[in-house]
């Protein structure tokens, strides 16, 4: 087992990448703190883990709120005795996020509150817990849009993921000698709710697919596998990485016909 006796806190674990990671980390021996806003779906993640023989607890938290972030870390330590893996994965992509002219300030502010302040607060309260555990691994979910621009704009989202990437590098540098590794996981376009509600016509989906050398959307399970590598000691010399898992989209100038 690759995460035997570890405790992992995963935000956004009621759905998509977070839920798949919660189930996979549990199979690999970790106890899981399932964090989300969506209580019924969060409880389902816990039920699936427990049905498979694993240990998990659900914590309702809005990652953009300091008191909630502090509480989720407290619950992790109180329930399972320590925290070793912090997966700051919760994020939103707002339906009205567009270009600079059309995007309203409230859309910008909400996107940054969750996608950027949420990661910051996770680290603010999580890093002291990792120190108490003697070290650990932080994984921050950014995106391939942190390194590539798109003419189908989501300006607030793209900018927020750029911030996650640069925050990750600096945290990695600050904490490298404390046995705390910090990496940015950058998924390509995935077939999850978050993207499909935005690419909601065949034309929009094809417009994105044409840029992916593999010619398909990724699956949340495939991202969870990469998160497992970053969470485990197998990535012991990996910190500050821009870990792109994207079907080749950031490597390609043209794709096969
Ligand atoms: P998803 O919508 O399936 O899951 C996101 C989860 O986060 C949901 O359960 C939601 O309730 C939760 N959440 C939202 N706001 C929250 C808050 N304030 N506090 C706590 N939980 C909150 O999305 P996903 O595709 O699994 O995305 C997970 C991460 O991956 C996000 O950071 C997203 O930006 C990133 N990502 C997704 C894609 C993609 O194509 N789907 C690509 C690159 C990066």
mmCIF file of C-alpha atoms and ligand atoms in Angstrom:
data_model
loop_
_atom_site.group_PDB
_atom_site.id
_atom_site.type_symbol
_atom_site.label_atom_id
_atom_site.label_comp_id
_atom_site.label_asym_id
_atom_site.label_seq_id
_atom_site.Cartn_x
_atom_site.Cartn_y
_atom_site.Cartn_z
ATOM 1 C CA UNK A 1 0.000 0.000 0.000
ATOM 2 C CA UNK A 2 1.391 3.345 -1.049
ATOM 3 C CA UNK A 3 -0.201 5.549 1.661
ATOM 4 C CA UNK A 4 -0.254 3.161 4.599
ATOM 5 C CA UNK A 5 -1.082 4.902 7.927
ATOM 6 C CA UNK A 6 -1.248 8.345 6.302
ATOM 7 C CA UNK A 7 -4.011 10.883 6.850
ATOM 8 C CA UNK A 8 -5.156 12.821 3.769
ATOM 9 C CA UNK A 9 -7.435 15.858 3.700
ATOM 10 C CA UNK A 10 -9.032 16.405 0.285
ATOM 11 C CA UNK A 11 -11.119 19.482 -0.529
ATOM 12 C CA UNK A 12 -13.800 19.232 -3.187
ATOM 13 C CA UNK A 13 -14.021 15.512 -2.422
ATOM 14 C CA UNK A 14 -17.776 15.263 -3.063
ATOM 15 C CA UNK A 15 -17.255 15.155 -6.814
ATOM 16 C CA UNK A 16 -14.870 14.678 -9.763
ATOM 17 C CA UNK A 17 -11.135 14.539 -9.082
ATOM 18 C CA UNK A 18 -11.552 14.942 -5.319
ATOM 19 C CA UNK A 19 -13.934 11.999 -4.956
ATOM 20 C CA UNK A 20 -11.802 9.714 -7.137
ATOM 21 C CA UNK A 21 -8.692 10.701 -5.188
ATOM 22 C CA UNK A 22 -10.468 10.084 -1.873
ATOM 23 C CA UNK A 23 -11.406 6.543 -2.937
ATOM 24 C CA UNK A 24 -7.969 5.784 -4.401
ATOM 25 C CA UNK A 25 -5.991 7.189 -1.438
ATOM 26 C CA UNK A 26 -8.193 5.123 0.873
ATOM 27 C CA UNK A 27 -7.510 1.944 -1.113
ATOM 28 C CA UNK A 28 -3.820 2.710 -0.691
ATOM 29 C CA UNK A 29 -4.149 2.781 3.099
ATOM 30 C CA UNK A 30 -4.859 6.430 3.978
ATOM 31 C CA UNK A 31 -7.583 7.726 6.303
ATOM 32 C CA UNK A 32 -9.514 10.411 4.459
ATOM 33 C CA UNK A 33 -10.970 13.750 5.518
ATOM 34 C CA UNK A 34 -13.592 14.466 2.863
ATOM 35 C CA UNK A 35 -14.162 18.234 2.635
ATOM 36 C CA UNK A 36 -16.860 19.931 0.576
ATOM 37 C CA UNK A 37 -19.855 22.276 0.610
ATOM 38 C CA UNK A 38 -22.110 19.666 -0.879
ATOM 39 C CA UNK A 39 -23.073 17.622 2.184
ATOM 40 C CA UNK A 40 -25.139 14.847 0.597
ATOM 41 C CA UNK A 41 -22.534 14.096 -2.070
ATOM 42 C CA UNK A 42 -19.745 14.364 0.505
ATOM 43 C CA UNK A 43 -21.514 11.804 2.677
ATOM 44 C CA UNK A 44 -21.750 9.540 -0.373
ATOM 45 C CA UNK A 45 -17.978 9.681 -0.831
ATOM 46 C CA UNK A 46 -17.564 8.667 2.823
ATOM 47 C CA UNK A 47 -20.126 5.857 2.436
ATOM 48 C CA UNK A 48 -18.316 4.487 -0.641
ATOM 49 C CA UNK A 49 -14.996 4.506 1.213
ATOM 50 C CA UNK A 50 -16.475 2.813 4.282
ATOM 51 C CA UNK A 51 -18.267 0.213 2.160
ATOM 52 C CA UNK A 52 -14.887 -0.715 0.682
ATOM 53 C CA UNK A 53 -13.425 -1.119 4.189
ATOM 54 C CA UNK A 54 -11.690 2.264 4.465
ATOM 55 C CA UNK A 55 -11.820 5.087 7.033
ATOM 56 C CA UNK A 56 -13.216 8.525 6.257
ATOM 57 C CA UNK A 57 -14.926 11.489 7.875
ATOM 58 C CA UNK A 58 -16.898 14.266 6.204
ATOM 59 C CA UNK A 59 -16.354 17.932 7.098
ATOM 60 C CA UNK A 60 -18.543 20.694 5.708
ATOM 61 C CA UNK A 61 -16.263 23.609 4.816
ATOM 62 C CA UNK A 62 -16.234 26.533 2.458
ATOM 63 C CA UNK A 63 -12.522 26.683 1.644
ATOM 64 C CA UNK A 64 -12.726 30.438 1.087
ATOM 65 C CA UNK A 65 -13.576 30.973 4.786
ATOM 66 C CA UNK A 66 -10.769 31.006 7.346
ATOM 67 C CA UNK A 67 -12.837 29.531 10.197
ATOM 68 C CA UNK A 68 -13.905 26.606 7.984
ATOM 69 C CA UNK A 69 -10.352 25.951 6.797
ATOM 70 C CA UNK A 70 -9.073 25.995 10.371
ATOM 71 C CA UNK A 71 -11.849 23.624 11.443
ATOM 72 C CA UNK A 72 -11.229 21.076 8.673
ATOM 73 C CA UNK A 73 -7.602 20.743 9.761
ATOM 74 C CA UNK A 74 -8.653 20.497 13.417
ATOM 75 C CA UNK A 75 -11.081 17.674 12.580
ATOM 76 C CA UNK A 76 -8.331 15.819 10.690
ATOM 77 C CA UNK A 77 -5.998 15.884 13.687
ATOM 78 C CA UNK A 78 -8.729 15.168 16.254
ATOM 79 C CA UNK A 79 -10.213 12.274 14.277
ATOM 80 C CA UNK A 80 -7.121 10.572 12.904
ATOM 81 C CA UNK A 81 -4.287 11.956 15.090
ATOM 82 C CA UNK A 82 -2.274 13.787 12.429
ATOM 83 C CA UNK A 83 -2.283 15.236 8.915
ATOM 84 C CA UNK A 84 0.234 14.108 6.280
ATOM 85 C CA UNK A 85 -1.363 14.911 2.910
ATOM 86 C CA UNK A 86 -3.220 18.111 2.058
ATOM 87 C CA UNK A 87 -4.927 18.083 -1.340
ATOM 88 C CA UNK A 88 -6.240 21.610 -2.022
ATOM 89 C CA UNK A 89 -8.452 20.578 -4.904
ATOM 90 C CA UNK A 90 -11.780 22.456 -4.556
ATOM 91 C CA UNK A 91 -12.323 24.952 -7.337
ATOM 92 C CA UNK A 92 -15.001 26.572 -9.419
ATOM 93 C CA UNK A 93 -15.373 27.673 -12.986
ATOM 94 C CA UNK A 94 -18.161 30.271 -13.140
ATOM 95 C CA UNK A 95 -20.651 30.080 -15.999
ATOM 96 C CA UNK A 96 -20.428 33.875 -16.518
ATOM 97 C CA UNK A 97 -16.633 33.959 -16.583
ATOM 98 C CA UNK A 98 -15.633 35.433 -19.934
ATOM 99 C CA UNK A 99 -13.227 38.040 -21.321
ATOM 100 C CA UNK A 100 -12.094 41.258 -19.589
ATOM 101 C CA UNK A 101 -14.971 43.282 -21.015
ATOM 102 C CA UNK A 102 -17.798 40.914 -20.109
ATOM 103 C CA UNK A 103 -16.674 39.405 -16.814
ATOM 104 C CA UNK A 104 -18.325 41.076 -13.823
ATOM 105 C CA UNK A 105 -16.328 41.893 -10.723
ATOM 106 C CA UNK A 106 -18.415 39.596 -8.538
ATOM 107 C CA UNK A 107 -17.550 36.639 -10.799
ATOM 108 C CA UNK A 108 -13.870 37.580 -10.591
ATOM 109 C CA UNK A 109 -13.993 37.947 -6.788
ATOM 110 C CA UNK A 110 -15.862 34.683 -6.185
ATOM 111 C CA UNK A 111 -13.467 32.757 -8.448
ATOM 112 C CA UNK A 112 -10.436 34.160 -6.627
ATOM 113 C CA UNK A 113 -12.014 33.655 -3.190
ATOM 114 C CA UNK A 114 -12.441 29.909 -3.796
ATOM 115 C CA UNK A 115 -9.645 29.047 -6.217
ATOM 116 C CA UNK A 116 -6.864 31.205 -4.737
ATOM 117 C CA UNK A 117 -7.774 32.225 -1.174
ATOM 118 C CA UNK A 118 -9.059 28.674 -0.645
ATOM 119 C CA UNK A 119 -5.641 27.218 -1.448
ATOM 120 C CA UNK A 120 -3.909 29.874 0.658
ATOM 121 C CA UNK A 121 -6.150 29.164 3.677
ATOM 122 C CA UNK A 122 -5.683 25.417 3.278
ATOM 123 C CA UNK A 123 -1.932 25.996 3.482
ATOM 124 C CA UNK A 124 -2.203 28.588 6.263
ATOM 125 C CA UNK A 125 -3.868 26.075 8.596
ATOM 126 C CA UNK A 126 -2.559 22.868 7.032
ATOM 127 C CA UNK A 127 1.179 23.599 7.079
ATOM 128 C CA UNK A 128 1.407 23.834 10.897
ATOM 129 C CA UNK A 129 -0.334 20.433 11.055
ATOM 130 C CA UNK A 130 2.102 18.927 8.543
ATOM 131 C CA UNK A 131 4.974 20.321 10.657
ATOM 132 C CA UNK A 132 3.490 18.651 13.743
ATOM 133 C CA UNK A 133 3.427 15.370 11.768
ATOM 134 C CA UNK A 134 7.104 15.733 10.820
ATOM 135 C CA UNK A 135 6.428 16.705 7.212
ATOM 136 C CA UNK A 136 4.102 15.834 4.380
ATOM 137 C CA UNK A 137 2.859 16.515 0.883
ATOM 138 C CA UNK A 138 0.670 19.362 -0.359
ATOM 139 C CA UNK A 139 -0.976 19.089 -3.750
ATOM 140 C CA UNK A 140 -2.665 22.183 -5.166
ATOM 141 C CA UNK A 141 -4.938 21.675 -8.154
ATOM 142 C CA UNK A 142 -4.120 24.268 -10.790
ATOM 143 C CA UNK A 143 -4.863 23.601 -14.475
ATOM 144 C CA UNK A 144 -3.275 23.493 -17.897
ATOM 145 C CA UNK A 145 -4.788 26.985 -18.401
ATOM 146 C CA UNK A 146 -2.158 28.261 -15.960
ATOM 147 C CA UNK A 147 0.397 27.803 -18.751
ATOM 148 C CA UNK A 148 -1.661 28.259 -21.954
ATOM 149 C CA UNK A 149 -4.075 30.955 -23.082
ATOM 150 C CA UNK A 150 -7.344 30.172 -24.861
ATOM 151 C CA UNK A 151 -9.443 32.211 -27.246
ATOM 152 C CA UNK A 152 -12.549 30.743 -25.591
ATOM 153 C CA UNK A 153 -12.019 32.870 -22.504
ATOM 154 C CA UNK A 154 -12.523 32.203 -18.814
ATOM 155 C CA UNK A 155 -10.337 35.052 -17.668
ATOM 156 C CA UNK A 156 -10.976 34.867 -13.928
ATOM 157 C CA UNK A 157 -10.512 31.078 -13.851
ATOM 158 C CA UNK A 158 -7.330 31.181 -15.932
ATOM 159 C CA UNK A 159 -5.861 33.978 -13.808
ATOM 160 C CA UNK A 160 -6.766 32.161 -10.589
ATOM 161 C CA UNK A 161 -4.968 29.008 -11.727
ATOM 162 C CA UNK A 162 -1.878 31.060 -12.623
ATOM 163 C CA UNK A 163 -1.922 32.327 -9.043
ATOM 164 C CA UNK A 164 -2.160 28.766 -7.696
ATOM 165 C CA UNK A 165 0.873 27.790 -9.764
ATOM 166 C CA UNK A 166 3.070 30.662 -8.561
ATOM 167 C CA UNK A 167 1.860 30.260 -4.963
ATOM 168 C CA UNK A 168 2.830 26.589 -5.142
ATOM 169 C CA UNK A 169 6.362 27.298 -6.334
ATOM 170 C CA UNK A 170 6.987 29.804 -3.561
ATOM 171 C CA UNK A 171 5.559 27.528 -0.859
ATOM 172 C CA UNK A 172 7.766 24.714 -2.182
ATOM 173 C CA UNK A 173 10.844 26.904 -1.829
ATOM 174 C CA UNK A 174 9.912 28.125 1.664
ATOM 175 C CA UNK A 175 9.158 24.705 3.149
ATOM 176 C CA UNK A 176 11.575 22.427 1.255
ATOM 177 C CA UNK A 177 13.858 21.898 4.266
ATOM 178 C CA UNK A 178 10.992 21.006 6.579
ATOM 179 C CA UNK A 179 10.192 17.796 4.729
ATOM 180 C CA UNK A 180 7.097 19.465 3.248
ATOM 181 C CA UNK A 181 6.723 19.107 -0.500
ATOM 182 C CA UNK A 182 4.312 21.327 -2.442
ATOM 183 C CA UNK A 183 3.336 20.563 -6.029
ATOM 184 C CA UNK A 184 0.814 21.903 -8.515
ATOM 185 C CA UNK A 185 -1.269 19.305 -10.300
ATOM 186 C CA UNK A 186 -2.319 20.713 -13.675
ATOM 187 C CA UNK A 187 -5.054 18.632 -15.306
ATOM 188 C CA UNK A 188 -5.961 19.032 -18.943
ATOM 189 C CA UNK A 189 -9.609 19.162 -20.039
ATOM 190 C CA UNK A 190 -11.595 16.475 -18.213
ATOM 191 C CA UNK A 191 -14.965 14.860 -18.725
ATOM 192 C CA UNK A 192 -16.245 16.120 -15.359
ATOM 193 C CA UNK A 193 -19.235 18.253 -14.421
ATOM 194 C CA UNK A 194 -17.034 21.350 -14.030
ATOM 195 C CA UNK A 195 -15.979 21.441 -17.681
ATOM 196 C CA UNK A 196 -18.963 19.773 -19.366
ATOM 197 C CA UNK A 197 -21.397 22.386 -18.060
ATOM 198 C CA UNK A 198 -19.240 24.956 -19.871
ATOM 199 C CA UNK A 199 -18.552 22.923 -23.030
ATOM 200 C CA UNK A 200 -22.273 22.293 -23.328
ATOM 201 C CA UNK A 201 -22.602 21.904 -27.094
ATOM 202 C CA UNK A 202 -20.940 19.443 -29.482
ATOM 203 C CA UNK A 203 -19.330 22.383 -31.311
ATOM 204 C CA UNK A 204 -17.737 23.708 -28.102
ATOM 205 C CA UNK A 205 -16.501 20.235 -27.149
ATOM 206 C CA UNK A 206 -14.968 19.692 -30.596
ATOM 207 C CA UNK A 207 -13.311 23.110 -30.455
ATOM 208 C CA UNK A 208 -11.440 21.930 -27.335
ATOM 209 C CA UNK A 209 -10.851 18.337 -28.467
ATOM 210 C CA UNK A 210 -9.095 19.411 -31.645
ATOM 211 C CA UNK A 211 -6.192 20.709 -29.518
ATOM 212 C CA UNK A 212 -5.668 17.523 -27.512
ATOM 213 C CA UNK A 213 -3.221 15.137 -29.196
ATOM 214 C CA UNK A 214 -4.938 12.149 -27.558
ATOM 215 C CA UNK A 215 -8.240 13.284 -29.066
ATOM 216 C CA UNK A 216 -10.298 12.739 -25.906
ATOM 217 C CA UNK A 217 -11.085 14.334 -22.559
ATOM 218 C CA UNK A 218 -9.308 13.007 -19.491
ATOM 219 C CA UNK A 219 -11.060 11.167 -16.679
ATOM 220 C CA UNK A 220 -11.057 12.225 -13.030
ATOM 221 C CA UNK A 221 -9.604 8.783 -12.192
ATOM 222 C CA UNK A 222 -6.544 9.502 -14.315
ATOM 223 C CA UNK A 223 -5.880 12.708 -12.379
ATOM 224 C CA UNK A 224 -6.382 10.875 -9.078
ATOM 225 C CA UNK A 225 -3.604 8.446 -10.081
ATOM 226 C CA UNK A 226 -1.230 11.361 -10.609
ATOM 227 C CA UNK A 227 -2.258 12.905 -7.297
ATOM 228 C CA UNK A 228 -1.451 9.564 -5.655
ATOM 229 C CA UNK A 229 2.104 9.739 -6.974
ATOM 230 C CA UNK A 230 2.513 13.284 -5.600
ATOM 231 C CA UNK A 231 0.971 12.274 -2.261
ATOM 232 C CA UNK A 232 3.166 9.216 -1.795
ATOM 233 C CA UNK A 233 6.850 8.922 -0.921
ATOM 234 C CA UNK A 234 7.483 7.810 -4.514
ATOM 235 C CA UNK A 235 7.689 11.519 -5.376
ATOM 236 C CA UNK A 236 10.153 12.232 -2.532
ATOM 237 C CA UNK A 237 12.429 14.451 -4.698
ATOM 238 C CA UNK A 238 9.545 16.269 -6.422
ATOM 239 C CA UNK A 239 8.629 19.703 -5.130
ATOM 240 C CA UNK A 240 7.547 22.952 -6.785
ATOM 241 C CA UNK A 241 6.588 20.983 -9.888
ATOM 242 C CA UNK A 242 4.114 22.024 -12.533
ATOM 243 C CA UNK A 243 2.758 18.502 -12.903
ATOM 244 C CA UNK A 244 0.898 18.534 -16.207
ATOM 245 C CA UNK A 245 -1.487 15.639 -16.831
ATOM 246 C CA UNK A 246 -3.184 16.828 -19.961
ATOM 247 C CA UNK A 247 -3.283 14.348 -22.849
ATOM 248 C CA UNK A 248 -0.483 16.370 -24.438
ATOM 249 C CA UNK A 249 -2.435 19.611 -24.912
ATOM 250 C CA UNK A 250 0.393 21.846 -23.657
ATOM 251 C CA UNK A 251 2.980 20.058 -25.828
ATOM 252 C CA UNK A 252 1.262 20.291 -29.170
ATOM 253 C CA UNK A 253 1.326 22.868 -31.915
ATOM 254 C CA UNK A 254 -0.789 20.740 -34.192
ATOM 255 C CA UNK A 255 -2.550 17.440 -33.550
ATOM 256 C CA UNK A 256 -3.056 14.344 -35.725
ATOM 257 C CA UNK A 257 -5.738 14.700 -38.416
HETATM 258 P P1 LIG B 1 -16.151 19.212 -9.729
HETATM 259 O O1 LIG B 1 -17.032 20.396 -9.952
HETATM 260 O O2 LIG B 1 -16.569 17.854 -10.157
HETATM 261 O O3 LIG B 1 -15.738 19.143 -8.176
HETATM 262 C C1 LIG B 1 -15.401 20.288 -7.436
HETATM 263 C C2 LIG B 1 -15.883 20.110 -6.003
HETATM 264 O O4 LIG B 1 -15.483 21.280 -5.257
HETATM 265 C C3 LIG B 1 -17.409 20.016 -5.880
HETATM 266 O O5 LIG B 1 -17.753 18.899 -5.093
HETATM 267 C C4 LIG B 1 -17.801 21.315 -5.199
HETATM 268 O O6 LIG B 1 -18.936 21.201 -4.358
HETATM 269 C C5 LIG B 1 -16.536 21.632 -4.399
HETATM 270 N N1 LIG B 1 -16.452 23.055 -4.040
HETATM 271 C C6 LIG B 1 -16.730 24.124 -4.818
HETATM 272 N N2 LIG B 1 -16.562 25.246 -4.122
HETATM 273 C C7 LIG B 1 -16.177 24.894 -2.874
HETATM 274 C C8 LIG B 1 -15.870 25.619 -1.691
HETATM 275 N N3 LIG B 1 -15.939 26.959 -1.658
HETATM 276 N N4 LIG B 1 -15.508 24.932 -0.583
HETATM 277 C C9 LIG B 1 -15.453 23.574 -0.605
HETATM 278 N N5 LIG B 1 -15.735 22.831 -1.698
HETATM 279 C C10 LIG B 1 -16.103 23.488 -2.807
HETATM 280 O O7 LIG B 1 -14.773 19.613 -10.418
HETATM 281 P P2 LIG B 1 -13.439 18.800 -10.824
HETATM 282 O O8 LIG B 1 -13.392 18.747 -12.288
HETATM 283 O O9 LIG B 1 -13.286 17.567 -10.022
HETATM 284 O O10 LIG B 1 -12.382 19.899 -10.362
HETATM 285 C C11 LIG B 1 -11.530 19.771 -9.263
HETATM 286 C C12 LIG B 1 -10.371 20.731 -9.450
HETATM 287 O O11 LIG B 1 -9.711 20.457 -10.686
HETATM 288 C C13 LIG B 1 -10.786 22.205 -9.517
HETATM 289 O O12 LIG B 1 -9.829 22.986 -8.814
HETATM 290 C C14 LIG B 1 -10.733 22.505 -10.997
HETATM 291 O O13 LIG B 1 -10.509 23.867 -11.245
HETATM 292 C C15 LIG B 1 -9.568 21.652 -11.428
HETATM 293 N N6 LIG B 1 -9.503 21.332 -12.860
HETATM 294 C C16 LIG B 1 -10.545 20.741 -13.514
HETATM 295 C C17 LIG B 1 -10.429 20.489 -14.873
HETATM 296 C C18 LIG B 1 -11.563 19.877 -15.651
HETATM 297 O O14 LIG B 1 -11.488 19.845 -16.887
HETATM 298 N N7 LIG B 1 -12.591 19.376 -15.006
HETATM 299 C C19 LIG B 1 -9.266 20.809 -15.557
HETATM 300 C C20 LIG B 1 -8.224 21.390 -14.874
HETATM 301 C C21 LIG B 1 -8.353 21.649 -13.525
#
